Short mmCIF file of C-alpha atoms in Angstrom, two decimals:
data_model
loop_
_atom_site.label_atom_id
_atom_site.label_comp_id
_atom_site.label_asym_id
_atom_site.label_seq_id
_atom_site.Cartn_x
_atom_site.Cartn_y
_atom_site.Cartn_z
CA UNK V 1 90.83 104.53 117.45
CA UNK V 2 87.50 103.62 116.26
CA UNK V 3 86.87 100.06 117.00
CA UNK V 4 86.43 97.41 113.92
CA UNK V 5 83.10 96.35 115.32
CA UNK V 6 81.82 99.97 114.58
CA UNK V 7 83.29 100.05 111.18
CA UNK V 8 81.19 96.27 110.57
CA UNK V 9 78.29 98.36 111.90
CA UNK V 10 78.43 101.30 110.03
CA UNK V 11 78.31 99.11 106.87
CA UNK V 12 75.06 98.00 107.50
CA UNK V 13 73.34 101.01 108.94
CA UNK V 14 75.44 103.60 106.82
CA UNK V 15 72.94 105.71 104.16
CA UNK V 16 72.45 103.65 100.74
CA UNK V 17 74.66 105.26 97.87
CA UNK V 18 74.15 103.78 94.53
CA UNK V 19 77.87 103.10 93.33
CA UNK V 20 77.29 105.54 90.03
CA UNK V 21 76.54 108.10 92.61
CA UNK V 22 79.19 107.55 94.72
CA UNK V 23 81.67 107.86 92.04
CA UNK V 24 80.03 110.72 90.72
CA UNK V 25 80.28 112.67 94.11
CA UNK V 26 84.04 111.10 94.59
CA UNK V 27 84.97 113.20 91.43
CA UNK V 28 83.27 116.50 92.14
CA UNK V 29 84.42 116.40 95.83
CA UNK V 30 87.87 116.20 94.62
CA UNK V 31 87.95 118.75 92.18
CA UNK V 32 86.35 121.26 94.36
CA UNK V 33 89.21 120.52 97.13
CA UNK V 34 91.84 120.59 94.26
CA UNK V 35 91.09 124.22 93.65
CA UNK V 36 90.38 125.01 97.56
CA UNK V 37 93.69 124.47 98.64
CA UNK V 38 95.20 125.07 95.42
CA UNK V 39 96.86 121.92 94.73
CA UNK V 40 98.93 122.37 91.29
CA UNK V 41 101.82 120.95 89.49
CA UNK V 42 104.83 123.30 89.27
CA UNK V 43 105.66 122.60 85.51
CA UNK V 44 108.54 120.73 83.86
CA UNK V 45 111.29 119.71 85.72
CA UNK V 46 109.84 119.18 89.26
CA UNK V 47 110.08 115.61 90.55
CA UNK V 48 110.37 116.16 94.38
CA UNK V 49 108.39 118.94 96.29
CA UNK V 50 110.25 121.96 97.34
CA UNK V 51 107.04 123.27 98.93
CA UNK V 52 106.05 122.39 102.42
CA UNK V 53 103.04 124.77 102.80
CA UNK V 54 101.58 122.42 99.63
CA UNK V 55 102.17 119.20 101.52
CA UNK V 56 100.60 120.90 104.85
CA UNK V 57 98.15 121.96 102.51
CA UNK V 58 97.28 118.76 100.67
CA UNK V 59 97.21 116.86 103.86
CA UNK V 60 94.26 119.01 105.26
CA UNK V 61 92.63 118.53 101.52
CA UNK V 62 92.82 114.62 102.27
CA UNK V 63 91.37 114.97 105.87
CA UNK V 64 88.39 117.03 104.47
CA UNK V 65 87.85 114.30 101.51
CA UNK V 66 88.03 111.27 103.58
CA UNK V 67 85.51 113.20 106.45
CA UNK V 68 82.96 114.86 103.59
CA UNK V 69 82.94 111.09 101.55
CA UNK V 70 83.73 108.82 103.82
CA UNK V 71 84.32 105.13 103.03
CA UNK V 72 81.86 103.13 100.22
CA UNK V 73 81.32 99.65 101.46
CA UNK V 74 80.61 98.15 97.85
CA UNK V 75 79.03 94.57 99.75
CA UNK V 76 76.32 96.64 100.92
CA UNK V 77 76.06 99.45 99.17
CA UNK V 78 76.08 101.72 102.22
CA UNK V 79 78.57 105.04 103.34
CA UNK V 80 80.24 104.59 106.51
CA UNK V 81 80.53 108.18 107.60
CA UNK V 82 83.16 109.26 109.79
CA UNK V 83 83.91 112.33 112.57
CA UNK V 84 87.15 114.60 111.81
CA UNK V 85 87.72 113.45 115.47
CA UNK V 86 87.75 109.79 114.20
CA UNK V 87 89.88 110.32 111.83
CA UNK V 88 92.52 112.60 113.19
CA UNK V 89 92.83 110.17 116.51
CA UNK V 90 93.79 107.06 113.63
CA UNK V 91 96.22 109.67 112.06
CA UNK V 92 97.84 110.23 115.43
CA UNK V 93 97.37 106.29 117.15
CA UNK V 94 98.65 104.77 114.48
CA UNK V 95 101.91 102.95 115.44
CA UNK V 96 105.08 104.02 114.05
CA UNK V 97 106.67 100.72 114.07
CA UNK V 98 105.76 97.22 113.18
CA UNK V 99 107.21 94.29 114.63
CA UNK V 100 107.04 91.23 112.62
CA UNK V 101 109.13 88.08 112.40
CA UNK V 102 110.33 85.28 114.85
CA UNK V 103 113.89 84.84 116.71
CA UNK V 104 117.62 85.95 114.69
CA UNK V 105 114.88 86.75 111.73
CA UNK V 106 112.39 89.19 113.98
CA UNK V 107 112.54 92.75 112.16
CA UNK V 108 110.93 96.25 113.12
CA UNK V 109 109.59 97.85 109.93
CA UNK V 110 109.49 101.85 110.50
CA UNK V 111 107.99 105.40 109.87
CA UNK V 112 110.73 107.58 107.86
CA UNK V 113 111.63 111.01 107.79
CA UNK V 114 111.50 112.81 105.07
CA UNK V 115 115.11 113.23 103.74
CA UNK V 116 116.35 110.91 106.51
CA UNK V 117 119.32 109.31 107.17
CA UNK V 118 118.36 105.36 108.19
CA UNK V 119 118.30 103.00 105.91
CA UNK V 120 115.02 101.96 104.75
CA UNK V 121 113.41 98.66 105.31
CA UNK V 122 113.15 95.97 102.81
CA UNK V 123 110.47 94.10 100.96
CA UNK V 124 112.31 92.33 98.14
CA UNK V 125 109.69 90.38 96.18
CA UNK V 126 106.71 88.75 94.74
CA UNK V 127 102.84 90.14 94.66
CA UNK V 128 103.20 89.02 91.33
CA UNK V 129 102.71 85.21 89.57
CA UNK V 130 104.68 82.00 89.64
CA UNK V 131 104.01 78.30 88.67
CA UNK V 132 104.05 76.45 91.69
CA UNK V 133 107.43 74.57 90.16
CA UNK V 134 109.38 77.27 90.79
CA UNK V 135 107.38 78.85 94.03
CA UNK V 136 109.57 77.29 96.47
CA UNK V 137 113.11 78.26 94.45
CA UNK V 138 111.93 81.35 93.83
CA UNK V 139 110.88 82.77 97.32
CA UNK V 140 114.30 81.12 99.05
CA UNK V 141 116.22 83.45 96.57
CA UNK V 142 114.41 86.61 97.83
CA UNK V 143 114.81 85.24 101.17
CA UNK V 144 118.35 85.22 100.74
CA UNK V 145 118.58 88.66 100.24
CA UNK V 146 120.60 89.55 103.78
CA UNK V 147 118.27 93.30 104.01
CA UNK V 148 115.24 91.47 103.58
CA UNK V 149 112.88 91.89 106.41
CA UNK V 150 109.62 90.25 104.94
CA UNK V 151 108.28 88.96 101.73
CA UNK V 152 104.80 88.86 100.41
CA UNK V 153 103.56 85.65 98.86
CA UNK V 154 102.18 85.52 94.82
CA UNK V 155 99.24 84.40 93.15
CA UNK V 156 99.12 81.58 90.35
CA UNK V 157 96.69 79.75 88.13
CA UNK V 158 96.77 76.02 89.03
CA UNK V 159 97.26 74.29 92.23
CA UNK V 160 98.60 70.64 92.02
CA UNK V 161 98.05 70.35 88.14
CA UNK V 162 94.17 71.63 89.00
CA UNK V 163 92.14 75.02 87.76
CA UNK V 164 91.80 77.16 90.88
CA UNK V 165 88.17 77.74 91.20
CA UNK V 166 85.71 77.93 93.77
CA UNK V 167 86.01 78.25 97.39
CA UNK V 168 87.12 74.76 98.19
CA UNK V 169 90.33 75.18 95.68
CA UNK V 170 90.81 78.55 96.53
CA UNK V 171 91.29 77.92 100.22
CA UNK V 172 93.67 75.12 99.31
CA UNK V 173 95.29 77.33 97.01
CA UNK V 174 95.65 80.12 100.08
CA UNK V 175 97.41 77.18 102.59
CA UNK V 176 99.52 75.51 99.88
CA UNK V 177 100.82 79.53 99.50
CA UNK V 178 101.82 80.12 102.46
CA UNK V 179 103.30 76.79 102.83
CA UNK V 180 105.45 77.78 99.79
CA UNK V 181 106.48 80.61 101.50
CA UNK V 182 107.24 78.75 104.52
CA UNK V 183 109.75 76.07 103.01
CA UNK V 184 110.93 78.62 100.58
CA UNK V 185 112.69 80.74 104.17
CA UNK V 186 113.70 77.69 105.69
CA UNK V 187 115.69 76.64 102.77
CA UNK V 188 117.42 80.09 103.24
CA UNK V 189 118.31 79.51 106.57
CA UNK V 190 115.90 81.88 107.37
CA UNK V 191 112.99 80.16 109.47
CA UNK V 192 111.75 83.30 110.93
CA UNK V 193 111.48 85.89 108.21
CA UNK V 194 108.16 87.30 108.42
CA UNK V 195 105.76 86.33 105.05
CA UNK V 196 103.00 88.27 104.19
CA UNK V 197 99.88 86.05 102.06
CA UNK V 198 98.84 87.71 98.59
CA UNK V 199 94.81 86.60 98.56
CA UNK V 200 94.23 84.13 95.85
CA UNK V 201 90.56 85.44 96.10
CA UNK V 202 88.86 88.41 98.33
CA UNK V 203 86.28 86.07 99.64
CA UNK V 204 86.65 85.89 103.61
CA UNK V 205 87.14 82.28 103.67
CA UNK V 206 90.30 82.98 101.67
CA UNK V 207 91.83 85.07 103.93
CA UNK V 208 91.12 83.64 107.16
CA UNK V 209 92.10 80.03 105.64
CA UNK V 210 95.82 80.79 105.60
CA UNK V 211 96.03 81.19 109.15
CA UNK V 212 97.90 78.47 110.68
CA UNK V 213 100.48 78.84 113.36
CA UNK V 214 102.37 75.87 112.76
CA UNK V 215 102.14 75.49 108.22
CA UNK V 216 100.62 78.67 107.42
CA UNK V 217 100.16 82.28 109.01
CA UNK V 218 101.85 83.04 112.22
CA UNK V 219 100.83 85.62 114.26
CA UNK V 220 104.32 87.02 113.57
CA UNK V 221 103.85 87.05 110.00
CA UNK V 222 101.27 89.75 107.75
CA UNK V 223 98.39 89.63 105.09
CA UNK V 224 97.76 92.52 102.60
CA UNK V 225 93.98 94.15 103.21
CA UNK V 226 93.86 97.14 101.09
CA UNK V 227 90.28 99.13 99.80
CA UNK V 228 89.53 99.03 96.37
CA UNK V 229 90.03 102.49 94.43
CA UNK V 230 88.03 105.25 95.06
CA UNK V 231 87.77 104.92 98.65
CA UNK V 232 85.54 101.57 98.10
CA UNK V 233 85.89 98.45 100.99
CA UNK V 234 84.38 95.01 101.55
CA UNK V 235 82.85 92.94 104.35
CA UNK V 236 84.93 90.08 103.55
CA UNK V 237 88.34 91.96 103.70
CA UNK V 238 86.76 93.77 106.88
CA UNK V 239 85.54 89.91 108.51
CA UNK V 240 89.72 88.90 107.87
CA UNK V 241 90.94 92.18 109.67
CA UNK V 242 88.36 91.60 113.43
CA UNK V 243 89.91 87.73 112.87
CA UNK V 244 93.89 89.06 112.32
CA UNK V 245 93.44 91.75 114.72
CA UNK V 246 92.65 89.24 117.13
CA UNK V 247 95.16 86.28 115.75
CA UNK V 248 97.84 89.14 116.00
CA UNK V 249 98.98 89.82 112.67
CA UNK V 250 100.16 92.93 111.22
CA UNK V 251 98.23 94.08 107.87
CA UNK V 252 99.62 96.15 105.08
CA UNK V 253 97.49 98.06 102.54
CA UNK V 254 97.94 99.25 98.33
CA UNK V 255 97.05 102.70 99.50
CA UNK V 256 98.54 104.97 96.03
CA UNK V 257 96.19 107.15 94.32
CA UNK V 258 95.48 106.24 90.88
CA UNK V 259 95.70 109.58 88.58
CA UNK V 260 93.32 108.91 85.21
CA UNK V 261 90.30 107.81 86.96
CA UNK V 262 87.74 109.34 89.36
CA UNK V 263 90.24 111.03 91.16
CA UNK V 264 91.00 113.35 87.75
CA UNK V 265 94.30 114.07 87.39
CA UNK V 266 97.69 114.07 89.23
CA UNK V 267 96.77 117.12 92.06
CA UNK V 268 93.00 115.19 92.35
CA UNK V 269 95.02 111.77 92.94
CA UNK V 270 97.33 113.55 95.64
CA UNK V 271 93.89 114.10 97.74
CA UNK V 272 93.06 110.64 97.53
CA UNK V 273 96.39 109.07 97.79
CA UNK V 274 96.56 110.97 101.29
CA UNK V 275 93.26 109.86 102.51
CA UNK V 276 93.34 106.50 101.46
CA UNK V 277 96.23 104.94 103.96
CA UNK V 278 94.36 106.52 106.61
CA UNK V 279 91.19 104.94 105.34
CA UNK V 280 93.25 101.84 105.09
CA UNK V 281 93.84 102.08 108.89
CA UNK V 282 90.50 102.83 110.16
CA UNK V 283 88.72 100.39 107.95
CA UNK V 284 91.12 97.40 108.02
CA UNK V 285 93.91 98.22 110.91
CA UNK V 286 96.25 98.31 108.16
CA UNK V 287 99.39 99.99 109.63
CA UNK V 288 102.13 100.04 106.73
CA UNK V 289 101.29 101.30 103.05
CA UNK V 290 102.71 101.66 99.40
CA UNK V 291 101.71 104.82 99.06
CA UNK V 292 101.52 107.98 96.61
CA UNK V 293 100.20 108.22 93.11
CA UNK V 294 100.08 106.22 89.99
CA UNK V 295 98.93 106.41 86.80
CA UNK V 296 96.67 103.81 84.83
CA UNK V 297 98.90 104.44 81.38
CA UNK V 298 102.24 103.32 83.87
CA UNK V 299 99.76 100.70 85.10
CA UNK V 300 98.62 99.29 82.12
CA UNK V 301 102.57 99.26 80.64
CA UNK V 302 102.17 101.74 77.96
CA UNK V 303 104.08 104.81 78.96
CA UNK V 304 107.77 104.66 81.14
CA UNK V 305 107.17 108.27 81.61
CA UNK V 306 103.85 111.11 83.03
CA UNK V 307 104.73 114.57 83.42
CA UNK V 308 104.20 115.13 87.17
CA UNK V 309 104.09 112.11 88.74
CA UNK V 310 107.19 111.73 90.49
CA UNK V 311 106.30 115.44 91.96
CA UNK V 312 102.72 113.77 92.90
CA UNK V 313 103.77 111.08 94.71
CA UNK V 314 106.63 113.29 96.54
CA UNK V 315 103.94 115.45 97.69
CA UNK V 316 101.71 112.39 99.05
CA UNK V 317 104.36 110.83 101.42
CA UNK V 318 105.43 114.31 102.56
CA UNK V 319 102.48 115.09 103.33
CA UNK V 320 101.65 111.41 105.30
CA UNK V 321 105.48 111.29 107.02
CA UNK V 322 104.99 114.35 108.24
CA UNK V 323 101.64 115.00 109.45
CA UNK V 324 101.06 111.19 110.69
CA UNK V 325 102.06 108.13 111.76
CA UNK V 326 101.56 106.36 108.30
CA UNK V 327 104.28 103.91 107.75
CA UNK V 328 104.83 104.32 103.66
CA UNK V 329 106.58 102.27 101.09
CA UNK V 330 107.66 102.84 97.63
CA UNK V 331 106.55 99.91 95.46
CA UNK V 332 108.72 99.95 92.37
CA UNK V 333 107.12 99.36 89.37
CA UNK V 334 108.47 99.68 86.21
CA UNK V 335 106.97 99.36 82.98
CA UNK V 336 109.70 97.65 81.57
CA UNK V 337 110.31 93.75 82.59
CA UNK V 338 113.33 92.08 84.17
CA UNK V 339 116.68 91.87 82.10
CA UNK V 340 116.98 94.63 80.43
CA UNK V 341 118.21 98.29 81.29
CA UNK V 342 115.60 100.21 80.70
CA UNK V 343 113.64 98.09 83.91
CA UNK V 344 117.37 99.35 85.86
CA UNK V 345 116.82 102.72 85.73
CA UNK V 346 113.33 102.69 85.70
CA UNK V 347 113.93 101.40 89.30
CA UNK V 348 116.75 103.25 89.72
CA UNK V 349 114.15 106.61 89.58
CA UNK V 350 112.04 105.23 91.96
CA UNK V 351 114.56 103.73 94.77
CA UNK V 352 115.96 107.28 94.23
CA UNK V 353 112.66 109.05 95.88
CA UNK V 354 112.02 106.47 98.44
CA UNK V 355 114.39 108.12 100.56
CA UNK V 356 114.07 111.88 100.23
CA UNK V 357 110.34 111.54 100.68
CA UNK V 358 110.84 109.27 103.64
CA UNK V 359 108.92 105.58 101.86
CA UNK V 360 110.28 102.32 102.66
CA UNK V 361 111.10 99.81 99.57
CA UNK V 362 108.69 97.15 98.51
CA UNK V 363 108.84 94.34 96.10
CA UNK V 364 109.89 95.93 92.16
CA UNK V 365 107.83 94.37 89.89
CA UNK V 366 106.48 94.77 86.10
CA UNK V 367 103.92 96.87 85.68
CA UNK V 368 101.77 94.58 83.22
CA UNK V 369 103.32 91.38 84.29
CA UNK V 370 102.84 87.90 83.61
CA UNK V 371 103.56 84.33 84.95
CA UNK V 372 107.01 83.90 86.25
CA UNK V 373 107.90 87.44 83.94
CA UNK V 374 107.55 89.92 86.77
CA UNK V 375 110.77 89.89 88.69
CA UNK V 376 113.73 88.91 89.25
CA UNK V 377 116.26 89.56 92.91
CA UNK V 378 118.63 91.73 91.32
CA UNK V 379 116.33 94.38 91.05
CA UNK V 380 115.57 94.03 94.54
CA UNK V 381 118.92 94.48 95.01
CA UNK V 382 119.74 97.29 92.70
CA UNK V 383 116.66 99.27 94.48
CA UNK V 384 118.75 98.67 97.94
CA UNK V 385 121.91 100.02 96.24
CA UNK V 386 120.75 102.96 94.89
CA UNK V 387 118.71 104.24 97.75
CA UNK V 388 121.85 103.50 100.54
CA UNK V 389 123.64 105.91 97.69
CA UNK V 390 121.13 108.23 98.07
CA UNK V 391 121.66 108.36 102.17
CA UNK V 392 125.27 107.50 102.18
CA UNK V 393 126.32 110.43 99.54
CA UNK V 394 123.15 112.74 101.43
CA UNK V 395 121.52 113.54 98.79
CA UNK V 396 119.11 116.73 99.44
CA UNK V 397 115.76 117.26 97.75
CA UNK V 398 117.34 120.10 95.34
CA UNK V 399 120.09 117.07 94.46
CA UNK V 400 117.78 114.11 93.90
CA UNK V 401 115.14 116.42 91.54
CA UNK V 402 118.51 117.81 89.39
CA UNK V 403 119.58 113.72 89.45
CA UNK V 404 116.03 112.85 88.82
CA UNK V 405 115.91 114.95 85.90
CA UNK V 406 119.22 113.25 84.24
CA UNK V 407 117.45 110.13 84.47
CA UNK V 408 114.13 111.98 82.91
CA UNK V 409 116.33 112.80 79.87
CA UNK V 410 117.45 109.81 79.15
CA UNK V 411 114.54 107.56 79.02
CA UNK V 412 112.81 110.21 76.97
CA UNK V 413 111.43 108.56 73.95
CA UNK V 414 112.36 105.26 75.06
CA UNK V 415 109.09 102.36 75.29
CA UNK V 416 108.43 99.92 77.86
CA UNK V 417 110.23 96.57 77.12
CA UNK V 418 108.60 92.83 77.82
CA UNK V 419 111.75 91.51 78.94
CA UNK V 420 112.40 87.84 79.80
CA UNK V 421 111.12 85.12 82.22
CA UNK V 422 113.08 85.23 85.63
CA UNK V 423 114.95 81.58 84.60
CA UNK V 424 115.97 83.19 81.25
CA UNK V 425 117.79 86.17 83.20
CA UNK V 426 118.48 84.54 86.13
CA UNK V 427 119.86 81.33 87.69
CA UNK V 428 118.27 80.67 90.91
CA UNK V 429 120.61 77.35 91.35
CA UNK V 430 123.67 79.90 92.24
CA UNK V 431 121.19 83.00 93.13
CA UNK V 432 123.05 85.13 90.77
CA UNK V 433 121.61 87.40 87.38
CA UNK V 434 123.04 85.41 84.11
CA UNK V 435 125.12 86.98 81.92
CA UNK V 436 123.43 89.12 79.86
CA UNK V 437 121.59 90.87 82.64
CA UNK V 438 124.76 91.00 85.02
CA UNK V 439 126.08 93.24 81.84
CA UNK V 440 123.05 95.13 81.69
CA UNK V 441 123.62 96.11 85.38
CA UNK V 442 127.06 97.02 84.62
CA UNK V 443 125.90 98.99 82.35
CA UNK V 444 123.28 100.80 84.21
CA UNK V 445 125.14 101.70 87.17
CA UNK V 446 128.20 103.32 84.89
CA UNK V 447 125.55 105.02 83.45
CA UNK V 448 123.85 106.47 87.24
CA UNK V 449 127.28 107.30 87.81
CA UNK V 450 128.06 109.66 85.34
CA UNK V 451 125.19 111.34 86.42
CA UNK V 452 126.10 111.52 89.81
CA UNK V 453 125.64 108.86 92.17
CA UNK V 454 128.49 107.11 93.09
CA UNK V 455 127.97 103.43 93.37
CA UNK V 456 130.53 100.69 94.02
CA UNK V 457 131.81 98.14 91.49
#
């Protein structure tokens, strides 16, 4: 695989783009690869692909993109251009397993098939915000989720009753983070779980300042490196991944598509959401994903549903599990917020593809969240449940889109809900979902039931 030192290279002697033009270019590319390879949505009622020439099809769409645009290094303004050959020897070097963690807590995190019978691997929580009063409580009751295998840290506004800003705070801000994360495992009994750090800031000092075998970082552990949309990267995330590669680390990418923006619409973000982990890799030596397609009106909180994009993302990680060694998650994301149903099955849909496109599980959170509102462990653990149901009861493609579509009817005309702080829905004392919300969940899993998948009470 292309070495990082030629990637740092190519920023600097890559041909100047001005960013408007880049974008510009971005778009048009797309749309002329949409209609090359004929790239369109079914209609109504298709949530999983049926069609394998399409995902065969899309992933030689994403190959073309990423080798006609290459990658836009927004520090200097430059296009590193790369070969076919360059990118097909990532798609096919790539690892297909990670290992991360120390000792009893050491964990492989792996490629799935699609449709496959394992169960998937676990990241239960956080990339979201907590006051540091709650950071250590919070992360040991994520930690004590028995199928966790790592957790990534979470960002916050004030670091020992002080405004994060600048470097100098920020770097503080990075160590006392991962030092969180640290005592929050051990209190679990869990002293080797792998932690991944959630920059406070993008800057390379940042990044790098986490490392610390002994407080901070181990080699063992992970830090998330991802490009910017639209196929855009920086030096400073590019200086941390020659440092980590070195140090040992293993790096994990945001590498879905977003639909609504440059990329056009749903079949435009499939492209992109299939070049973009492989990007991920050659740029940063990211090895494991979330992956697929979003939507900036899920993003932003305002719609629970999009016509197409559960389809969209299917065809993404088909496309990726089959035709590569990209290791892909599903990060759940509802637009609803923690303790109440509508944030159940909201997850429930999602935890429900993970499997039959063959995407790991990573860290459900609120769309639009907010300090301490963004999530809470039982949806970590409802996301387990109903994707083992999905294996254990083996669920087909055909099955999952018809229970897909049950779920589709019945949060039609239903809008996002705020829901509560994680201490008003849960007690993290006794690790268990208060009332209220341990009803909700009743609730919600009578209701997946009738539909079809059988879950335990």
């Amino acid at each position: 695989m292309i070495t990082l030192y030629e990637i740092a290279e190519r920023t600097q002697t890559g041909e100047k783009v001005e960013e408007k033009k880049w974008d510009m270019d971005f778009f048009k590319t797309i749309s002329e690869l949409v209609k090359k390879y004929d790239i369109k949505y079914p209609g109504e009622g298709c949530y999983i692909n049926m069609d394998d020439d399409l995902a065969e099809r899309a992933f030689q769409a994403g190959i073309e993109f990423l080798e006609r645009m290459g990658i836009y290094c927004i520090t200097t303004r430059r296009r590193v251009r790369l070969s076919r050959e360059e990118i097909l020897t990532a798609v096919h070097e790539a690892p297909t397993e990670v290992l991360m963690g120390e000792g009893r807590d050491r964990r492989i995190w792996k490629q799935r098939k699609v449709n496959g019978n394992e169960k998937l691997n676990i990241c239960p929580g956080h990339h979201t915000p907590f006051t540091e009063d709650l950071a250590n409580l919070v992360v040991s009751n994520f930690a004590q989720i028995p199928r966790t295998d790592f957790i990534e840290g979470f960002n916050f506004a004030s670091v020992d009753g002080r405004e994060i800003m600048g470097p100098p705070m920020e770097v503080y801000a990075s160590r006392r983070q991962v030092g969180w994360m640290r005592e929050g495992v051990r209190k679990a009994g869990r002293p080797g779980l792998a932690i991944v750090y959630y920059p406070i800031n993008t800057r390379a000092e940042d990044l790098i300042g986490a490392m610390d075998p002994d407080h901070g970082l181990r080699r063992t552990d992970g830090i998330l490196l991802t490009l910017l949309p639209d196929l855009k990267m920086e030096q400073d995330m590019l200086s941390a991944a020659i440092v980590y590669e070195e140090y040992g680390s293993f790096k994990l990418s945001g590498s879905f598509a977003i639909a609504g923006g440059f990329c056009g619409g749903i079949e435009g973000a499939i492209i992109e959401g299939i070049a973009k982990p492989i990007a991920c890799m050659i740029a940063y030596r990211d090895f494991i994903h979330y992956t697929g397609v979003e939507h900036v009106h899920m993003l932003n909180g305002r719609q629970i549903l999009i016509p197409g994009l559960n389809w969209a993302r299917s065809v993404v990680n088909q496309a990726l599990n089959r035709y590569s060694h990209t290791i892909c998650m599903r990060w759940v994301i509802p637009t609803s917020g923690p303790g109440t149903n509508l944030c159940l099955l909201e997850g429930a849909m999602q935890a429900i593809e993970a499997p039959i496109n063959g995407m790991n599980l990573y860290a459900p959170r609120q769309a639009r969240t907010t300090t301490n509102r963004g999530q809470t462990p039982l949806e970590a653990e409802w996301m387990i449940e109903v994707s083992d149901a999905v294996i254990e009861q083996g669920f087909d493609r055909q099955g999952a889109n018809e229970l897909l579509e049950k779920l589709t009817r019945r949060l039609e005309g239903e809008k996002p809900l705020e829901g509560y702080t994680i201490t008003e829905c849960y007690d993290l004392i006794h690790h268990r979902p208060l009332p209220e919300y341990q009803e909700a969940y009743i609730s919600v899993k009578k209701e997946l039931t009738d539909m079809g998948l059988k879950l335990n009470f």
